[in-house]
Amino acid sequence: AHEINQPLTSIVLKSELIDNQHRTQLNPDEVHRLCEMIRQDSYRAAGMIATLRSMFSIGPRAEGALDFVQLLRDVLGIVRHRADELGIALVVDVPPSLRVSGDAVQLQQVVLNLLNNAIEAITVASPQRPRIELNLQSREGMLEMSVRDNGCGIDPVIQPDVFALFKSSQAGD
């Protein structure tokens, strides 16, 4: 929710600036620039809302061809503000487009979980230069994505079970 509030707050502040400044002869070029910024903030907020709505919708989901790079950009739009607030550099190395077949909602959730886990690991470790690197490439007909961070790493006690289904490090397992 916080990520959505940022562009909405920006829209309100810019609108108020235009409203307050119009009485003092705001330059038409400045009005145009502020209106364009409001439009961009609106598009960004709408994109975040659409992404979140699709991720949390209930019902059957269709698998099909999708642009994974665009899916990745949508998810990055959700986490970027939090990363910026925490001073975390997001370094993204992806091709301009990469078509894959799959369930967009499930893929979005996987990427969102990986990025949120990286952010959480960084907040625990508090490195001097917090950084998340995301790399995406196609190899031998398969999609390979790597997410690296300079956070605290995985507790050695749970490392053997990291890829086991239905295992979690949360209390109450």
mmCIF file of C-alpha atoms in Angstrom:
data_model
loop_
_atom_site.group_PDB
_atom_site.id
_atom_site.type_symbol
_atom_site.label_atom_id
_atom_site.label_comp_id
_atom_site.label_asym_id
_atom_site.label_seq_id
_atom_site.Cartn_x
_atom_site.Cartn_y
_atom_site.Cartn_z
ATOM 1 C CA ALA A 1 0.000 0.000 0.000
ATOM 2 C CA HIS A 2 2.870 2.348 0.787
ATOM 3 C CA GLU A 3 4.227 1.959 -2.747
ATOM 4 C CA ILE A 4 0.872 3.051 -4.192
ATOM 5 C CA ASN A 5 0.598 6.004 -1.816
ATOM 6 C CA GLN A 6 3.826 7.535 -3.138
ATOM 7 C CA PRO A 7 2.600 8.364 -6.662
ATOM 8 C CA LEU A 8 -0.839 9.330 -5.339
ATOM 9 C CA THR A 9 0.714 11.732 -2.813
ATOM 10 C CA SER A 10 2.876 13.159 -5.582
ATOM 11 C CA ILE A 11 -0.221 13.744 -7.714
ATOM 12 C CA VAL A 12 -1.974 15.597 -4.879
ATOM 13 C CA LEU A 13 1.071 17.763 -4.108
ATOM 14 C CA LYS A 14 1.603 18.750 -7.746
ATOM 15 C CA SER A 15 -2.098 19.519 -8.167
ATOM 16 C CA GLU A 16 -2.018 21.723 -5.072
ATOM 17 C CA LEU A 17 1.073 23.500 -6.386
ATOM 18 C CA ILE A 18 -0.703 24.301 -9.652
ATOM 19 C CA ASP A 19 -3.810 25.422 -7.782
ATOM 20 C CA ASN A 20 -1.852 27.641 -5.367
ATOM 21 C CA GLN A 21 0.483 29.061 -8.001
ATOM 22 C CA HIS A 22 -2.116 29.872 -10.676
ATOM 23 C CA ARG A 23 -2.965 33.036 -8.747
ATOM 24 C CA THR A 24 0.635 34.254 -9.078
ATOM 25 C CA GLN A 25 0.886 33.786 -12.838
ATOM 26 C CA LEU A 26 2.503 30.383 -13.037
ATOM 27 C CA ASN A 27 4.491 30.071 -16.267
ATOM 28 C CA PRO A 28 2.498 28.063 -18.885
ATOM 29 C CA ASP A 29 5.558 25.876 -19.543
ATOM 30 C CA GLU A 30 5.740 25.079 -15.838
ATOM 31 C CA VAL A 31 2.028 24.223 -15.766
ATOM 32 C CA HIS A 32 2.534 21.908 -18.739
ATOM 33 C CA ARG A 33 5.555 20.258 -17.070
ATOM 34 C CA LEU A 34 3.670 19.713 -13.801
ATOM 35 C CA CYS A 35 0.633 18.320 -15.645
ATOM 36 C CA GLU A 36 2.875 15.882 -17.529
ATOM 37 C CA MET A 37 4.414 14.758 -14.209
ATOM 38 C CA ILE A 38 0.904 14.248 -12.793
ATOM 39 C CA ARG A 39 -0.017 12.117 -15.812
ATOM 40 C CA GLN A 40 3.108 9.975 -15.389
ATOM 41 C CA ASP A 41 2.423 9.518 -11.649
ATOM 42 C CA SER A 42 -1.164 8.549 -12.502
ATOM 43 C CA TYR A 43 -0.031 5.957 -15.050
ATOM 44 C CA ARG A 44 2.449 4.555 -12.545
ATOM 45 C CA ALA A 45 -0.193 4.281 -9.801
ATOM 46 C CA ALA A 46 -2.673 2.698 -12.226
ATOM 47 C CA GLY A 47 -0.033 0.173 -13.294
ATOM 48 C CA MET A 48 0.716 -0.739 -9.682
ATOM 49 C CA ILE A 49 -2.963 -1.166 -8.905
ATOM 50 C CA ALA A 50 -3.516 -3.328 -12.004
ATOM 51 C CA THR A 51 -0.520 -5.495 -11.115
ATOM 52 C CA LEU A 52 -1.653 -5.935 -7.520
ATOM 53 C CA ARG A 53 -5.231 -6.638 -8.599
ATOM 54 C CA SER A 54 -4.098 -9.360 -10.983
ATOM 55 C CA MET A 55 -1.739 -10.856 -8.397
ATOM 56 C CA PHE A 56 -4.393 -11.169 -5.721
ATOM 57 C CA SER A 57 -7.412 -12.036 -7.840
ATOM 58 C CA ILE A 58 -9.209 -15.256 -7.050
ATOM 59 C CA GLY A 59 -10.320 -17.726 -9.669
ATOM 60 C CA PRO A 60 -8.848 -19.736 -12.505
ATOM 61 C CA ARG A 61 -5.807 -18.258 -14.177
ATOM 62 C CA ALA A 62 -4.817 -18.755 -17.735
ATOM 63 C CA GLU A 63 -1.347 -19.739 -18.764
ATOM 64 C CA GLY A 64 -0.053 -18.320 -21.974
ATOM 65 C CA ALA A 65 2.692 -16.406 -23.725
ATOM 66 C CA LEU A 66 3.794 -13.265 -21.928
ATOM 67 C CA ASP A 67 6.611 -10.747 -21.961
ATOM 68 C CA PHE A 68 8.555 -11.636 -18.822
ATOM 69 C CA VAL A 69 10.587 -8.411 -18.996
ATOM 70 C CA GLN A 70 7.388 -6.342 -18.798
ATOM 71 C CA LEU A 71 6.152 -8.532 -15.952
ATOM 72 C CA LEU A 72 9.460 -7.887 -14.192
ATOM 73 C CA ARG A 73 9.140 -4.112 -14.739
ATOM 74 C CA ASP A 74 5.657 -4.198 -13.207
ATOM 75 C CA VAL A 75 6.943 -5.945 -10.088
ATOM 76 C CA LEU A 76 9.949 -3.605 -9.853
ATOM 77 C CA GLY A 77 7.476 -0.716 -9.930
ATOM 78 C CA ILE A 78 5.939 -2.120 -6.753
ATOM 79 C CA VAL A 79 9.201 -2.527 -4.785
ATOM 80 C CA ARG A 80 11.291 0.338 -6.178
ATOM 81 C CA HIS A 81 9.982 3.002 -3.805
ATOM 82 C CA ARG A 82 10.721 0.882 -0.717
ATOM 83 C CA ALA A 83 14.201 0.100 -2.035
ATOM 84 C CA ASP A 84 14.824 3.802 -2.712
ATOM 85 C CA GLU A 85 13.672 4.739 0.798
ATOM 86 C CA LEU A 86 16.126 2.218 2.264
ATOM 87 C CA GLY A 87 18.951 3.407 0.010
ATOM 88 C CA ILE A 88 19.123 0.061 -1.798
ATOM 89 C CA ALA A 89 20.547 0.196 -5.313
ATOM 90 C CA LEU A 90 18.532 -1.946 -7.739
ATOM 91 C CA VAL A 91 20.759 -3.073 -10.587
ATOM 92 C CA VAL A 92 18.735 -4.725 -13.339
ATOM 93 C CA ASP A 93 20.308 -6.489 -16.316
ATOM 94 C CA VAL A 94 17.590 -7.805 -18.615
ATOM 95 C CA PRO A 95 17.059 -8.062 -22.371
ATOM 96 C CA PRO A 96 14.566 -5.628 -23.938
ATOM 97 C CA SER A 97 11.967 -8.390 -24.318
ATOM 98 C CA LEU A 98 11.734 -12.052 -23.471
ATOM 99 C CA ARG A 99 8.605 -14.085 -24.260
ATOM 100 C CA VAL A 100 7.829 -17.034 -22.012
ATOM 101 C CA SER A 101 4.840 -19.255 -21.406
ATOM 102 C CA GLY A 102 3.367 -19.442 -17.922
ATOM 103 C CA ASP A 103 0.955 -18.084 -15.362
ATOM 104 C CA ALA A 104 1.651 -14.357 -15.077
ATOM 105 C CA VAL A 105 0.234 -14.084 -11.551
ATOM 106 C CA GLN A 106 2.339 -16.930 -10.178
ATOM 107 C CA LEU A 107 5.461 -15.593 -11.883
ATOM 108 C CA GLN A 108 4.808 -12.103 -10.474
ATOM 109 C CA GLN A 109 4.438 -13.554 -6.993
ATOM 110 C CA VAL A 110 7.720 -15.467 -7.296
ATOM 111 C CA VAL A 111 9.624 -12.367 -8.409
ATOM 112 C CA LEU A 112 7.957 -10.200 -5.763
ATOM 113 C CA ASN A 113 8.845 -12.730 -3.041
ATOM 114 C CA LEU A 114 12.470 -12.913 -4.193
ATOM 115 C CA LEU A 115 12.826 -9.123 -4.219
ATOM 116 C CA ASN A 116 11.075 -8.692 -0.850
ATOM 117 C CA ASN A 117 13.316 -11.398 0.657
ATOM 118 C CA ALA A 118 16.386 -9.577 -0.682
ATOM 119 C CA ILE A 119 15.181 -6.276 0.783
ATOM 120 C CA GLU A 120 14.502 -7.971 4.128
ATOM 121 C CA ALA A 121 17.962 -9.592 4.151
ATOM 122 C CA ILE A 122 19.544 -6.204 3.515
ATOM 123 C CA THR A 123 17.579 -4.503 6.296
ATOM 124 C CA VAL A 124 18.801 -7.199 8.723
ATOM 125 C CA ALA A 125 22.470 -6.933 7.654
ATOM 126 C CA SER A 126 22.574 -3.128 7.109
ATOM 127 C CA PRO A 127 25.501 -3.218 4.645
ATOM 128 C CA GLN A 128 27.354 -0.012 3.868
ATOM 129 C CA ARG A 129 26.280 -0.020 0.197
ATOM 130 C CA PRO A 130 23.022 -1.997 0.022
ATOM 131 C CA ARG A 131 22.515 -3.550 -3.394
ATOM 132 C CA ILE A 132 20.221 -5.961 -5.209
ATOM 133 C CA GLU A 133 21.256 -7.298 -8.612
ATOM 134 C CA LEU A 134 18.695 -8.894 -10.863
ATOM 135 C CA ASN A 135 19.839 -10.692 -13.995
ATOM 136 C CA LEU A 136 17.602 -12.266 -16.586
ATOM 137 C CA GLN A 137 18.639 -14.284 -19.619
ATOM 138 C CA SER A 138 17.508 -17.077 -21.868
ATOM 139 C CA ARG A 139 19.674 -20.216 -21.931
ATOM 140 C CA GLU A 140 18.951 -23.275 -24.027
ATOM 141 C CA GLY A 141 15.231 -22.535 -24.235
ATOM 142 C CA MET A 142 14.964 -21.869 -20.482
ATOM 143 C CA LEU A 143 14.599 -18.621 -18.592
ATOM 144 C CA GLU A 144 17.285 -18.029 -15.987
ATOM 145 C CA MET A 145 16.784 -15.307 -13.413
ATOM 146 C CA SER A 146 19.159 -14.546 -10.588
ATOM 147 C CA VAL A 147 18.573 -12.206 -7.669
ATOM 148 C CA ARG A 148 21.647 -11.369 -5.601
ATOM 149 C CA ASP A 149 21.843 -9.108 -2.568
ATOM 150 C CA ASN A 150 24.475 -8.189 -0.032
ATOM 151 C CA GLY A 151 22.202 -8.936 2.916
ATOM 152 C CA CYS A 152 22.522 -11.422 5.759
ATOM 153 C CA GLY A 153 22.303 -14.619 3.682
ATOM 154 C CA ILE A 154 20.429 -17.792 4.530
ATOM 155 C CA ASP A 155 20.806 -19.176 8.035
ATOM 156 C CA PRO A 156 22.983 -22.325 7.711
ATOM 157 C CA VAL A 157 20.520 -24.240 9.917
ATOM 158 C CA ILE A 158 17.740 -23.972 7.324
ATOM 159 C CA GLN A 159 19.883 -24.176 4.163
ATOM 160 C CA PRO A 160 19.172 -27.916 3.595
ATOM 161 C CA ASP A 161 15.410 -27.227 3.497
ATOM 162 C CA VAL A 162 15.405 -24.018 1.455
ATOM 163 C CA PHE A 163 14.006 -25.672 -1.668
ATOM 164 C CA ALA A 164 11.685 -28.135 0.099
ATOM 165 C CA LEU A 165 7.994 -27.577 -0.569
ATOM 166 C CA PHE A 166 5.883 -26.176 2.263
ATOM 167 C CA LYS A 167 8.873 -25.343 4.449
ATOM 168 C CA SER A 168 9.283 -21.921 5.968
ATOM 169 C CA SER A 169 11.534 -20.244 8.491
ATOM 170 C CA GLN A 170 8.492 -18.632 10.078
ATOM 171 C CA ALA A 171 7.497 -19.674 13.613
ATOM 172 C CA GLY A 172 4.768 -22.290 13.906
ATOM 173 C CA ASP A 173 5.940 -24.632 11.114
#
